[in-house]
Tab-separated table of N, CA and C in Angstrom:
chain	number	residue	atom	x	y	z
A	1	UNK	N	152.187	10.324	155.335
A	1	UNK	CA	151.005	9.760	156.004
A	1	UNK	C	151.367	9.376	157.432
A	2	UNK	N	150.962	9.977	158.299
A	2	UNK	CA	151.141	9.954	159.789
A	2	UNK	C	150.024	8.612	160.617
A	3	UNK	N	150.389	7.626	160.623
A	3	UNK	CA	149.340	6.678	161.258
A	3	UNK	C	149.187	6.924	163.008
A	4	UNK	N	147.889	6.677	162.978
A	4	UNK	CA	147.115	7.211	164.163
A	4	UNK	C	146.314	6.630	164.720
A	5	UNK	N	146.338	5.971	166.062
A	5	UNK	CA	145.197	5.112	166.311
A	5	UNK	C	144.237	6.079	167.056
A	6	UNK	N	143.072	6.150	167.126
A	6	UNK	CA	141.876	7.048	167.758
A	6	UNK	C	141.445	5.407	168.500
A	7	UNK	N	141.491	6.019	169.997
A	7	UNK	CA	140.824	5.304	171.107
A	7	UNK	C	139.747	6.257	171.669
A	8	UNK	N	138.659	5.001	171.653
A	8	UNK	CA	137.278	5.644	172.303
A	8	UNK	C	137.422	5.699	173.874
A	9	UNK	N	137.418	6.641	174.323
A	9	UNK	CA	137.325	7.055	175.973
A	9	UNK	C	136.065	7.169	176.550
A	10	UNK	N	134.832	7.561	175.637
A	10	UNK	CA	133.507	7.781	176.464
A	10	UNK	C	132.863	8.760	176.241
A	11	UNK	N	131.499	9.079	176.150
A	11	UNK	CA	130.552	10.180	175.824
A	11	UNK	C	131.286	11.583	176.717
A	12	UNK	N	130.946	12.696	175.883
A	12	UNK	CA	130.868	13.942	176.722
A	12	UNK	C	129.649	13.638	177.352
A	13	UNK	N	129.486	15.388	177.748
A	13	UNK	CA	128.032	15.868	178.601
A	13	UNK	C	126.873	16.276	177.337
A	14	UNK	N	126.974	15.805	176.192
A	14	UNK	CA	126.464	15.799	175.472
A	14	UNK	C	125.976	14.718	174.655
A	15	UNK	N	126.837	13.664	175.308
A	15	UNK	CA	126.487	12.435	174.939
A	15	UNK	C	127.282	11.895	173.348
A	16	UNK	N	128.167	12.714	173.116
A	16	UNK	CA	128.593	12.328	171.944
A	16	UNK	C	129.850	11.539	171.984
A	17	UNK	N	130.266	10.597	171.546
A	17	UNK	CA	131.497	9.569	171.266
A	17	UNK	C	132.857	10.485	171.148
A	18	UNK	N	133.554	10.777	172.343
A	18	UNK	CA	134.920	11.070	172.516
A	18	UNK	C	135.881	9.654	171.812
A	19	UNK	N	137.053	9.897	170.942
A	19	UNK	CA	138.287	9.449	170.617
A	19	UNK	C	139.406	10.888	170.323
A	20	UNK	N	140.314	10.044	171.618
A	20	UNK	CA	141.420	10.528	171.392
A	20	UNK	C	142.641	9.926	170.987
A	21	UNK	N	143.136	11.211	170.441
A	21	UNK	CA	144.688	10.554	169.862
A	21	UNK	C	145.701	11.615	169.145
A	22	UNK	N	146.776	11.112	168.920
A	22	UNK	CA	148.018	12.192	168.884
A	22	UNK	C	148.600	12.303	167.719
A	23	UNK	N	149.027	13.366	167.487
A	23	UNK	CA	150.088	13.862	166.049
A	23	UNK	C	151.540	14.249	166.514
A	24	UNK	N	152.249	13.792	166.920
A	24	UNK	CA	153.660	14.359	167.241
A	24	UNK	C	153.439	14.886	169.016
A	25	UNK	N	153.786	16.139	168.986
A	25	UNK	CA	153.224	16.697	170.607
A	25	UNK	C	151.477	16.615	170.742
A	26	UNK	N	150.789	17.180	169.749
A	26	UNK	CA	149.726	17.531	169.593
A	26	UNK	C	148.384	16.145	170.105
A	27	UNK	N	148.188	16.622	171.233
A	27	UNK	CA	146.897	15.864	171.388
A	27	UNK	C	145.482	15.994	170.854
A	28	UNK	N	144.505	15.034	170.561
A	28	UNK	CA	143.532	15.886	169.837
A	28	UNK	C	142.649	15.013	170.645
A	29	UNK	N	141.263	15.629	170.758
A	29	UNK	CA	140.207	14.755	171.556
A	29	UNK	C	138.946	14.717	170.460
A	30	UNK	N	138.803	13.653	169.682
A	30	UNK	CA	137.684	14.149	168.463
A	30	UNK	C	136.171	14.074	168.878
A	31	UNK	N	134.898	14.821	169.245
A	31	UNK	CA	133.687	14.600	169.783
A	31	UNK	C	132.280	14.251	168.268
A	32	UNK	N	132.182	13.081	168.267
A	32	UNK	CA	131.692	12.480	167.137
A	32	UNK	C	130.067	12.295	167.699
A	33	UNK	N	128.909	12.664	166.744
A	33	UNK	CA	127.968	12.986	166.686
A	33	UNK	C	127.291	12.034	165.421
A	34	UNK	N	126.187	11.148	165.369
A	34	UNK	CA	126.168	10.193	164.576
A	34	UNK	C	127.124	9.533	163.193
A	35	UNK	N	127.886	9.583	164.178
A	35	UNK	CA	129.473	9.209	162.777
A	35	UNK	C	130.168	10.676	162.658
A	36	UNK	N	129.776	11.840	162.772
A	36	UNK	CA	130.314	12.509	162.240
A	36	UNK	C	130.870	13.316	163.389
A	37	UNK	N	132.183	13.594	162.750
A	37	UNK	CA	133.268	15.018	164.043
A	37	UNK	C	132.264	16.273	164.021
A	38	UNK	N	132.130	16.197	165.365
A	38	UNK	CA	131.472	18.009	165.136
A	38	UNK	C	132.411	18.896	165.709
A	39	UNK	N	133.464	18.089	166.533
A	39	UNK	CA	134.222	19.516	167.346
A	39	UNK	C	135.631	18.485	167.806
A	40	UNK	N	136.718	19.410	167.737
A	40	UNK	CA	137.394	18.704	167.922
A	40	UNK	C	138.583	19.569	168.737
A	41	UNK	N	138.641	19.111	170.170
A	41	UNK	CA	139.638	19.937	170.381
A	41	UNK	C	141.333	19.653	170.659
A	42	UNK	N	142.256	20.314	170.987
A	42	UNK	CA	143.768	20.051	171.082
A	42	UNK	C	144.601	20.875	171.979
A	43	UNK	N	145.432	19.739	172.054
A	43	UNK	CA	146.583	20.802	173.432
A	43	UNK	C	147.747	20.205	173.126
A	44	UNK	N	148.814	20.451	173.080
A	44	UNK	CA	150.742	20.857	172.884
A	44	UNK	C	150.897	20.297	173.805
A	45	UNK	N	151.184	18.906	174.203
A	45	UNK	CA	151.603	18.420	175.493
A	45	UNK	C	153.263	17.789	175.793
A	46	UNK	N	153.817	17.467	176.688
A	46	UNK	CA	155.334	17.346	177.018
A	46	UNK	C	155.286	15.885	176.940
A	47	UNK	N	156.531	15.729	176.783
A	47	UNK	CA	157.039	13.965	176.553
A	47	UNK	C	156.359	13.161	177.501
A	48	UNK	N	156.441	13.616	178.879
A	48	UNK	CA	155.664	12.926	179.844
A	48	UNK	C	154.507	12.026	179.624
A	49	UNK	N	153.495	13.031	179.095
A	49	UNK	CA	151.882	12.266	178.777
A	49	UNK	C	152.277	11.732	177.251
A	50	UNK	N	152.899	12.508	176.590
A	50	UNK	CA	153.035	11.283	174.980
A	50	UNK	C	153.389	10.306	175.215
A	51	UNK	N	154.253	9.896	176.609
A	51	UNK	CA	154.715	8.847	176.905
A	51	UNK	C	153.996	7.481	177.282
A	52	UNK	N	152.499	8.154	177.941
A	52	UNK	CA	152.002	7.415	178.574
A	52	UNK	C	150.541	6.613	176.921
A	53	UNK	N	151.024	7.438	175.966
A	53	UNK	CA	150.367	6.619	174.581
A	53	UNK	C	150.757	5.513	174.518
A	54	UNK	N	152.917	5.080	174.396
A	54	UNK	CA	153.075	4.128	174.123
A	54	UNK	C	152.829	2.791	175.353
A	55	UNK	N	152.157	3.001	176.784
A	55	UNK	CA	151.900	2.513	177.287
A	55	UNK	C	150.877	1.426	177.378
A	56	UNK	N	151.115	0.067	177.553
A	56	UNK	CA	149.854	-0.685	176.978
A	56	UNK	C	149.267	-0.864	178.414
A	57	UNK	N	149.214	-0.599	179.576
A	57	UNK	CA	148.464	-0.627	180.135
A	57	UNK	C	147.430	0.856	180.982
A	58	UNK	N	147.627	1.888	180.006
A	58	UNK	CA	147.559	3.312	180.247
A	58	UNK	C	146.345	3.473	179.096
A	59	UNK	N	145.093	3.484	179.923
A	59	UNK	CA	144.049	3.755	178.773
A	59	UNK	C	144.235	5.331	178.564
A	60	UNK	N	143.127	5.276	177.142
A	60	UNK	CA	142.589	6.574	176.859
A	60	UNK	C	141.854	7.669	177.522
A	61	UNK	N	141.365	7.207	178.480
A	61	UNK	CA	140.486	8.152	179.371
A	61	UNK	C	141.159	8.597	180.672
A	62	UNK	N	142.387	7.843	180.597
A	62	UNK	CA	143.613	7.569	181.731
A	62	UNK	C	143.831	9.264	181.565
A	63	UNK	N	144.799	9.196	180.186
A	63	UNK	CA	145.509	10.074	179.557
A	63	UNK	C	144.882	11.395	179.213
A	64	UNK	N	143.455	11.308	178.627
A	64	UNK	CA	142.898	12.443	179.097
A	64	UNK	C	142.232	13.341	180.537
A	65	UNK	N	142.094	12.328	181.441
A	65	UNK	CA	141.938	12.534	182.852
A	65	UNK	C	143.406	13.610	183.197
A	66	UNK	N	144.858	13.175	182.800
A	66	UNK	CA	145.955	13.343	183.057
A	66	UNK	C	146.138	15.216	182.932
A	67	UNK	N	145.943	14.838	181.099
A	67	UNK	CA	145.848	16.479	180.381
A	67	UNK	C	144.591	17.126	181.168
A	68	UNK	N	143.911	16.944	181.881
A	68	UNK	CA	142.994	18.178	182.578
A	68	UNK	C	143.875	18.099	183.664
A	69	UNK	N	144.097	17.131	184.633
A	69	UNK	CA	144.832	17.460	185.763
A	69	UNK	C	146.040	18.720	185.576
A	70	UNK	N	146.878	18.458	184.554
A	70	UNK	CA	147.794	18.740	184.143
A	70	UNK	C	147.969	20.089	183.613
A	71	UNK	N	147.448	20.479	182.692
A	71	UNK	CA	147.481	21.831	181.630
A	71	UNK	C	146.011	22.471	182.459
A	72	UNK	N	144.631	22.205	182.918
A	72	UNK	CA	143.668	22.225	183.663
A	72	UNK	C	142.499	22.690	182.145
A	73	UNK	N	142.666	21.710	181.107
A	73	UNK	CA	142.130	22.356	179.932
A	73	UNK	C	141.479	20.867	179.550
A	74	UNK	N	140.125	20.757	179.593
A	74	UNK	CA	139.436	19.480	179.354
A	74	UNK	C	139.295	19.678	177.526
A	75	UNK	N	139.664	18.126	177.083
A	75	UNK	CA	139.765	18.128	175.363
A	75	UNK	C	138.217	17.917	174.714
């Protein structure tokens, strides 16, 4: 059992409840639609940005701002 915290970052362009959060390298961005996941996407990222998870002053929307700068692939 892999524990996982999902932080809310903010609506897409669709208006649906973004939380992101990580499995090992694996970032995941979950897009939630009255309670429910409708789409969920992921990217393989380097120690760098996993790094910036254990950061307590490094929000969620920080870190996904980062991974588009970065890889140029919005979650």
């Amino acid at each position: 059992e892999i524990a996982m915290s999902k932080e809310y970052i903010g609506t897409d362009c669709y208006n649906r409840k973004m939380e992101l959060y990580h499995i090992g390298n694996e970032v995941y961005c979950d897009h939630i639609k009255n309670g429910v996941v409708v789409k969920t996407n992921s990217i393989t990222v380097d120690n760098r940005i996993l790094g910036l998870f254990g950061s307590p002053h490094t929000s969620g929307a920080y870190i996904y701002d980062e991974i588009t700068r970065v890889y140029g692939k919005k979650l």
